[in-house]
Structure formats: C-alpha cells, structure tokens
mmCIF file of C-alpha atoms and ligand atoms in Angstrom:
data_model
loop_
_atom_site.group_PDB
_atom_site.id
_atom_site.type_symbol
_atom_site.label_atom_id
_atom_site.label_comp_id
_atom_site.label_asym_id
_atom_site.label_seq_id
_atom_site.Cartn_x
_atom_site.Cartn_y
_atom_site.Cartn_z
ATOM 1 C CA MET A 17 118.812 98.408 90.089
ATOM 2 C CA LYS A 18 116.971 99.280 93.270
ATOM 3 C CA LYS A 19 113.850 101.377 92.965
ATOM 4 C CA GLU A 20 114.347 104.956 94.134
ATOM 5 C CA ILE A 21 111.558 106.906 95.786
ATOM 6 C CA ALA A 22 111.601 110.380 97.350
ATOM 7 C CA VAL A 23 109.238 111.408 100.119
ATOM 8 C CA ILE A 24 108.737 115.101 100.866
ATOM 9 C CA GLY A 25 107.248 115.916 104.272
ATOM 10 C CA LEU A 26 107.621 113.666 107.291
ATOM 11 C CA GLY A 27 104.312 114.147 109.071
ATOM 12 C CA ARG A 28 102.359 111.073 110.183
ATOM 13 C CA PHE A 29 101.419 110.253 106.572
ATOM 14 C CA GLY A 30 104.851 110.760 104.977
ATOM 15 C CA GLY A 31 106.540 109.132 107.974
ATOM 16 C CA SER A 32 104.459 105.987 107.732
ATOM 17 C CA ILE A 33 105.192 105.723 103.994
ATOM 18 C CA VAL A 34 108.930 105.991 104.701
ATOM 19 C CA MET A 35 108.765 103.296 107.407
ATOM 20 C CA GLU A 36 106.820 100.969 105.130
ATOM 21 C CA LEU A 37 109.219 101.555 102.192
ATOM 22 C CA SER A 38 112.195 100.788 104.420
ATOM 23 C CA GLU A 39 110.857 97.217 104.741
ATOM 24 C CA MET A 40 110.965 96.866 100.965
ATOM 25 C CA ASP A 41 113.906 96.801 98.591
ATOM 26 C CA VAL A 42 113.755 100.548 97.888
ATOM 27 C CA ASP A 43 116.216 103.432 98.202
ATOM 28 C CA VAL A 44 114.378 106.229 99.991
ATOM 29 C CA LEU A 45 115.307 109.916 99.929
ATOM 30 C CA VAL A 46 113.476 112.151 102.392
ATOM 31 C CA ILE A 47 113.184 115.937 102.386
ATOM 32 C CA ASP A 48 111.749 118.033 105.200
ATOM 33 C CA THR A 49 112.319 121.590 106.356
ATOM 34 C CA ASP A 50 112.261 120.374 109.949
ATOM 35 C CA GLU A 51 115.598 118.923 111.078
ATOM 36 C CA ALA A 52 113.995 117.129 114.029
ATOM 37 C CA ARG A 53 111.667 115.217 111.692
ATOM 38 C CA VAL A 54 114.555 114.222 109.411
ATOM 39 C CA ASN A 55 116.467 112.935 112.464
ATOM 40 C CA GLU A 56 113.430 111.142 113.856
ATOM 41 C CA TYR A 57 113.221 108.869 110.794
ATOM 42 C CA GLN A 58 116.942 108.374 110.221
ATOM 43 C CA ASP A 59 116.761 104.582 110.599
ATOM 44 C CA TYR A 60 114.333 104.282 107.709
ATOM 45 C CA TYR A 61 115.900 106.068 104.722
ATOM 46 C CA SER A 62 119.113 106.045 102.706
ATOM 47 C CA GLU A 63 119.425 109.823 102.298
ATOM 48 C CA GLY A 64 117.910 112.673 104.277
ATOM 49 C CA ILE A 65 117.856 116.341 103.316
ATOM 50 C CA ILE A 66 116.840 119.248 105.504
ATOM 51 C CA GLY A 67 115.420 121.575 102.906
ATOM 52 C CA ASP A 68 112.431 123.283 101.369
ATOM 53 C CA SER A 69 110.802 121.480 98.459
ATOM 54 C CA THR A 70 109.614 124.784 96.987
ATOM 55 C CA ASP A 71 113.293 125.602 96.386
ATOM 56 C CA GLU A 72 113.667 124.606 92.738
ATOM 57 C CA ALA A 73 117.455 125.073 92.710
ATOM 58 C CA MET A 74 117.832 122.714 95.694
ATOM 59 C CA LEU A 75 115.656 120.056 94.042
ATOM 60 C CA LYS A 76 117.700 120.358 90.840
ATOM 61 C CA SER A 77 121.003 120.152 92.704
ATOM 62 C CA ILE A 78 120.058 116.862 94.372
ATOM 63 C CA GLY A 79 118.980 115.411 91.009
ATOM 64 C CA ILE A 80 115.319 114.925 91.927
ATOM 65 C CA ASP A 81 114.552 114.312 88.253
ATOM 66 C CA ASN A 82 116.390 110.980 88.569
ATOM 67 C CA TYR A 83 113.601 109.763 90.826
ATOM 68 C CA ASP A 84 110.729 108.130 88.972
ATOM 69 C CA ASN A 85 108.484 108.403 92.014
ATOM 70 C CA VAL A 86 108.146 111.380 94.330
ATOM 71 C CA ILE A 87 105.547 111.630 97.065
ATOM 72 C CA VAL A 88 104.540 115.080 98.310
ATOM 73 C CA ALA A 89 103.220 114.451 101.819
ATOM 74 C CA ILE A 90 103.009 118.081 102.946
ATOM 75 C CA GLY A 91 99.624 118.581 104.539
ATOM 76 C CA ASP A 92 98.760 121.895 106.140
ATOM 77 C CA ASN A 93 100.851 124.119 103.925
ATOM 78 C CA ILE A 94 98.686 123.843 100.803
ATOM 79 C CA GLN A 95 100.673 126.501 98.952
ATOM 80 C CA ALA A 96 103.942 124.584 99.473
ATOM 81 C CA SER A 97 102.259 121.339 98.418
ATOM 82 C CA ILE A 98 100.969 122.864 95.155
ATOM 83 C CA LEU A 99 104.212 124.647 94.359
ATOM 84 C CA SER A 100 106.323 121.561 95.076
ATOM 85 C CA THR A 101 104.113 119.407 92.839
ATOM 86 C CA LEU A 102 104.340 121.963 90.041
ATOM 87 C CA ILE A 103 108.133 122.221 90.272
ATOM 88 C CA LEU A 104 108.562 118.434 90.365
ATOM 89 C CA LYS A 105 106.474 118.004 87.210
ATOM 90 C CA ASP A 106 108.346 120.882 85.515
ATOM 91 C CA LEU A 107 111.645 119.197 86.385
ATOM 92 C CA GLY A 108 110.452 116.029 84.646
ATOM 93 C CA VAL A 109 109.667 113.672 87.539
ATOM 94 C CA LYS A 110 107.618 110.877 85.936
ATOM 95 C CA LYS A 111 105.218 110.087 88.755
ATOM 96 C CA VAL A 112 104.294 112.632 91.411
ATOM 97 C CA THR A 113 101.878 111.482 94.106
ATOM 98 C CA THR A 114 100.501 114.276 96.278
ATOM 99 C CA LYS A 115 98.409 114.229 99.423
ATOM 100 C CA ALA A 116 95.376 116.509 99.254
ATOM 101 C CA GLN A 117 93.946 118.196 102.323
ATOM 102 C CA ASN A 118 90.495 118.720 100.819
ATOM 103 C CA SER A 119 88.636 118.355 97.523
ATOM 104 C CA TYR A 120 89.580 121.850 96.234
ATOM 105 C CA HIS A 121 93.236 121.180 96.922
ATOM 106 C CA GLY A 122 92.807 117.846 95.113
ATOM 107 C CA ARG A 123 91.270 119.506 92.074
ATOM 108 C CA VAL A 124 94.094 122.030 91.821
ATOM 109 C CA LEU A 125 96.661 119.238 92.106
ATOM 110 C CA GLU A 126 95.015 117.323 89.266
ATOM 111 C CA LYS A 127 94.946 120.466 87.087
ATOM 112 C CA ILE A 128 98.639 121.207 87.580
ATOM 113 C CA GLY A 129 99.648 117.671 86.602
ATOM 114 C CA ALA A 130 99.935 115.560 89.772
ATOM 115 C CA ASP A 131 99.844 111.959 88.552
ATOM 116 C CA ILE A 132 98.151 110.584 91.635
ATOM 117 C CA VAL A 133 96.211 112.605 94.192
ATOM 118 C CA VAL A 134 95.499 110.841 97.454
ATOM 119 C CA HIS A 135 92.965 111.828 100.116
ATOM 120 C CA PRO A 136 94.011 109.686 103.088
ATOM 121 C CA GLU A 137 91.771 111.315 105.713
ATOM 122 C CA ARG A 138 88.680 111.266 103.483
ATOM 123 C CA ASP A 139 89.300 107.659 102.387
ATOM 124 C CA MET A 140 89.915 106.467 105.928
ATOM 125 C CA GLY A 141 86.743 108.248 107.089
ATOM 126 C CA ARG A 142 84.729 106.437 104.437
ATOM 127 C CA ARG A 143 86.247 103.077 105.306
ATOM 128 C CA ILE A 144 85.480 103.522 108.968
ATOM 129 C CA ALA A 145 81.908 104.622 108.199
ATOM 130 C CA HIS A 146 81.312 101.417 106.205
ATOM 131 C CA ARG A 147 82.764 99.258 108.941
ATOM 132 C CA LEU A 148 80.603 100.996 111.556
ATOM 133 C CA VAL A 149 77.373 100.655 109.607
ATOM 134 C CA SER A 150 77.951 97.015 108.706
ATOM 135 C CA SER A 151 79.891 94.874 111.157
ATOM 136 C CA SER A 152 80.621 92.429 108.305
ATOM 137 C CA VAL A 153 82.527 94.913 106.145
ATOM 138 C CA VAL A 154 86.183 94.293 106.992
ATOM 139 C CA GLU A 155 87.703 96.461 104.269
ATOM 140 C CA TYR A 156 86.511 99.057 101.841
ATOM 141 C CA LEU A 157 88.398 100.303 98.807
ATOM 142 C CA GLU A 158 87.255 103.039 96.464
ATOM 143 C CA VAL A 159 87.995 102.232 92.792
ATOM 144 C CA SER A 160 86.320 105.308 91.311
ATOM 145 C CA THR A 161 84.007 108.074 92.460
ATOM 146 C CA SER A 162 81.052 105.722 92.022
ATOM 147 C CA HIS A 163 82.380 102.150 92.479
ATOM 148 C CA SER A 164 84.123 100.309 95.300
ATOM 149 C CA ILE A 165 85.439 96.955 96.395
ATOM 150 C CA ILE A 166 84.470 95.630 99.819
ATOM 151 C CA GLU A 167 85.707 92.688 101.817
ATOM 152 C CA TYR A 168 82.664 91.167 103.402
ATOM 153 C CA SER A 169 82.798 88.580 106.142
ATOM 154 C CA ALA A 170 80.329 85.781 105.298
ATOM 155 C CA ASN A 171 77.633 85.610 107.961
ATOM 156 C CA ALA A 172 75.541 82.608 108.995
ATOM 157 C CA LYS A 173 72.911 83.424 106.371
ATOM 158 C CA LEU A 174 75.461 82.939 103.585
ATOM 159 C CA GLU A 175 77.179 79.860 104.960
ATOM 160 C CA ASN A 176 76.910 76.605 103.027
ATOM 161 C CA LYS A 177 75.090 78.349 100.182
ATOM 162 C CA ARG A 178 76.382 78.018 96.650
ATOM 163 C CA ILE A 179 77.300 81.261 94.915
ATOM 164 C CA SER A 180 74.876 80.426 92.114
ATOM 165 C CA ASP A 181 72.028 80.029 94.645
ATOM 166 C CA LEU A 182 72.655 83.421 96.236
ATOM 167 C CA ASN A 183 71.942 85.345 93.036
ATOM 168 C CA ILE A 184 73.999 88.257 94.333
ATOM 169 C CA ARG A 185 74.620 89.529 90.821
ATOM 170 C CA GLU A 186 70.951 89.414 89.818
ATOM 171 C CA LYS A 187 69.566 90.692 93.127
ATOM 172 C CA PHE A 188 72.094 93.422 93.877
ATOM 173 C CA GLY A 189 74.070 93.929 90.652
ATOM 174 C CA ILE A 190 77.367 93.217 92.403
ATOM 175 C CA SER A 191 79.981 90.537 91.667
ATOM 176 C CA ILE A 192 82.078 88.263 93.853
ATOM 177 C CA ILE A 193 85.546 88.722 92.379
ATOM 178 C CA ALA A 194 87.348 86.524 94.904
ATOM 179 C CA ILE A 195 87.006 84.664 98.191
ATOM 180 C CA ASN A 196 89.603 84.829 100.930
ATOM 181 C CA ARG A 197 89.480 81.416 102.603
ATOM 182 C CA ASP A 198 92.039 81.111 105.410
ATOM 183 C CA ASN A 199 94.305 83.488 103.459
ATOM 184 C CA ASP A 200 94.033 81.376 100.300
ATOM 185 C CA ILE A 201 92.573 83.586 97.606
ATOM 186 C CA ILE A 202 90.099 81.919 95.265
ATOM 187 C CA VAL A 203 90.016 84.246 92.259
ATOM 188 C CA SER A 204 86.812 84.396 90.165
ATOM 189 C CA PRO A 205 85.191 81.629 92.231
ATOM 190 C CA ASP A 206 83.200 78.979 90.423
ATOM 191 C CA PRO A 207 79.448 79.630 90.908
ATOM 192 C CA GLN A 208 79.102 76.050 92.180
ATOM 193 C CA ILE A 209 81.422 76.732 95.154
ATOM 194 C CA SER A 210 79.709 76.823 98.558
ATOM 195 C CA ILE A 211 80.509 79.637 100.950
ATOM 196 C CA LEU A 212 82.010 78.460 104.236
ATOM 197 C CA GLY A 213 82.068 80.036 107.699
ATOM 198 C CA GLY A 214 85.047 82.388 107.991
ATOM 199 C CA ASP A 215 85.091 83.125 104.250
ATOM 200 C CA ILE A 216 85.659 86.728 103.299
ATOM 201 C CA LEU A 217 83.923 87.664 100.060
ATOM 202 C CA ILE A 218 85.575 90.296 97.904
ATOM 203 C CA LEU A 219 82.791 92.161 96.158
ATOM 204 C CA ILE A 220 82.765 94.866 93.502
ATOM 205 C CA GLY A 221 79.842 97.108 92.601
ATOM 206 C CA SER A 222 78.534 100.633 92.554
ATOM 207 C CA ASP A 223 78.433 102.365 95.946
ATOM 208 C CA GLN A 224 74.653 102.392 95.795
ATOM 209 C CA GLN A 225 74.458 98.648 95.081
ATOM 210 C CA LEU A 226 76.989 97.800 97.789
ATOM 211 C CA ASN A 227 75.152 99.958 100.352
ATOM 212 C CA HIS A 228 71.922 98.205 99.462
ATOM 213 C CA PHE A 229 73.589 94.782 99.842
ATOM 214 C CA GLU A 230 75.097 95.755 103.231
ATOM 215 C CA LYS A 231 71.716 96.978 104.514
ATOM 216 C CA VAL A 232 69.804 93.873 103.381
ATOM 217 C CA MET A 233 72.451 91.587 104.885
ATOM 218 C CA GLU A 234 72.381 93.439 108.227
ATOM 219 C CA ARG A 235 68.613 92.927 108.380
ATOM 220 C CA LEU A 236 68.977 89.199 107.673
ATOM 221 C CA LYS A 237 71.388 88.597 110.549
HETATM 222 P P1 ATP B 28 100.236 114.642 108.774
HETATM 223 O O1 ATP B 28 98.826 115.087 108.480
HETATM 224 O O2 ATP B 28 100.790 113.733 107.717
HETATM 225 O O3 ATP B 28 100.420 114.119 110.149
HETATM 226 P P2 ATP B 28 101.378 117.032 109.883
HETATM 227 O O4 ATP B 28 100.079 117.723 110.128
HETATM 228 O O5 ATP B 28 102.086 116.415 111.046
HETATM 229 O O6 ATP B 28 101.149 115.941 108.706
HETATM 230 P P3 ATP B 28 102.162 118.920 107.960
HETATM 231 O O7 ATP B 28 102.116 120.339 108.359
HETATM 232 O O8 ATP B 28 101.055 118.381 107.180
HETATM 233 O O9 ATP B 28 102.389 118.038 109.254
HETATM 234 O O10 ATP B 28 103.550 118.699 107.215
HETATM 235 C C1 ATP B 28 104.114 117.451 107.038
HETATM 236 C C2 ATP B 28 105.606 117.631 107.017
HETATM 237 O O11 ATP B 28 105.958 118.401 105.869
HETATM 238 C C3 ATP B 28 106.169 118.386 108.233
HETATM 239 O O12 ATP B 28 107.201 117.591 108.824
HETATM 240 C C4 ATP B 28 106.730 119.677 107.654
HETATM 241 O O13 ATP B 28 107.939 120.083 108.298
HETATM 242 C C5 ATP B 28 107.014 119.271 106.212
HETATM 243 N N1 ATP B 28 107.000 120.410 105.276
HETATM 244 C C6 ATP B 28 106.081 121.409 105.224
HETATM 245 N N2 ATP B 28 106.390 122.272 104.219
HETATM 246 C C7 ATP B 28 107.508 121.777 103.636
HETATM 247 C C8 ATP B 28 108.313 122.195 102.534
HETATM 248 N N3 ATP B 28 108.034 123.305 101.816
HETATM 249 N N4 ATP B 28 109.389 121.447 102.204
HETATM 250 C C9 ATP B 28 109.693 120.320 102.882
HETATM 251 N N5 ATP B 28 108.979 119.881 103.936
HETATM 252 C C10 ATP B 28 107.910 120.599 104.307
#
C-alpha cells in the first residue's frame, strides 16, 4: 500500500514538501484555505481540499485519522497552527509534524503533543552561519540542542594524512563517522585510511567542540 501523507498549508515550506513528496511513491492530500494555492500545486498531489484545518468536522469528514503522517505547515497564523495540531492529535493521527515560527510556538506545540516540531528558518540560519564562518563546512545538521553533524571538506592540511595521525578525537573530542569520497560513503572509516583531496568528512560532536575544530582548521589554511 502506498504511503499517505497530508500537508496542511501551501506556503513556500508546505509547497516544497508537496513537490518533493510528489517525486516519491506517496499519496499526498493537501489542505489550504486559499483556493489559488491549492490550484497552484495541482500537479503535485492526489487530492486537494480548500478548507480550514481548524474545522474539526471537516477533518473528520475527510478521514484525516487514516493518515499516519500529517504536516502542519501553517506559518504566520500561530493560533491556527496550534489548534490544528491539537485537533489532529485528538482525532488520533499517529505522527503530526508542525512548523514552528519561533521558540515559544515550538514549546507550545511540544506541550500539546506535536510529535515533531520543525524550525526551518532557525535551522537554515544556523546552517548558513556555519558555512559563512568556515568555508569548508558544506553541511550542518543539528542532532540535539547541544550536538551536531557537519560535513567538512578536507583541506590541504588534512590531505594524505591518516585518520589515526590526525588525533581529531583526542584533540577536539569529535569523531569521523563517515567519509564521502566521490559520492561513495565510507562508513566508520578505518583509522589507517588516508584522507584524500576532495574527501568530505562527516563529523559528529558537541557544538562547542565542532566550533573549536572549525576555528583551528581555518587558522591552519
Ligand atoms: P511560508 O513561510 O511557508 O512561505 P507563508 O508565509 O507563505 O508560508 P503562511 O501564512 O505561513 O504563508 O501560511 C501558509 C499557508 O497556510 C497559506 O497558503 C495559508 O493559506 C495556509 N493556511 C493558513 N491558515 C490555514 C488554515 N487554518 N487551514 C488551512 N490552511 C491555512
């Protein structure tokens, strides 16, 4: 059976989720109060509803509880986002993912039972900040409030050095969990492997340790 996912709110965030899902083997239902938005994305979903997600009777009538995954991508209208999340959980939707506008909104969403709270603007801001500060950071992913994973492009100072010789774990307290070498992923690389030009190191550590590593590496360049 195909996976079924509902997306509420077709702003830039919700819209891009719908377009991405349409490339996968997923049945997508969209709901938006704005008819123009529903029409705009008509090529990307299997069912579109012009309606208000704070209308519990409407959600019930379309059988929203049959969807295991519902994404609430309403941004500006925080009240509608909270109420929709609450109703969806009350109706028994297993996994509700809601976009938060700010940290207070996020905290309320967690309290009322949202399964996943996403902060796309905040996360993207952080990613861009890391890329700006260190030209070698190609990707940045937060895994908790204190730890992250970064993709770090190996610079000349790291080239042809064995992992064991770099002492990254001892010096910085961070671990190389994988190496992306020409799109081949070497998982848990052997410490005897030498780093080559073009390698992208995938590193995990606390934010403090990663920041320290990025700063030291920038100075070495
Ligand atoms: P984004 O930040 O993702 O670009 P946006 O700023 O363009 O979003 P928002 O006001 O955040 O737009 O709303 C996203 C979408 O959610 C809009 O298309 C809006 O019509 C829709 N929307 C808002 N409230 C509701 C609601 N109660 N039910 C269904 N859709 C809603």
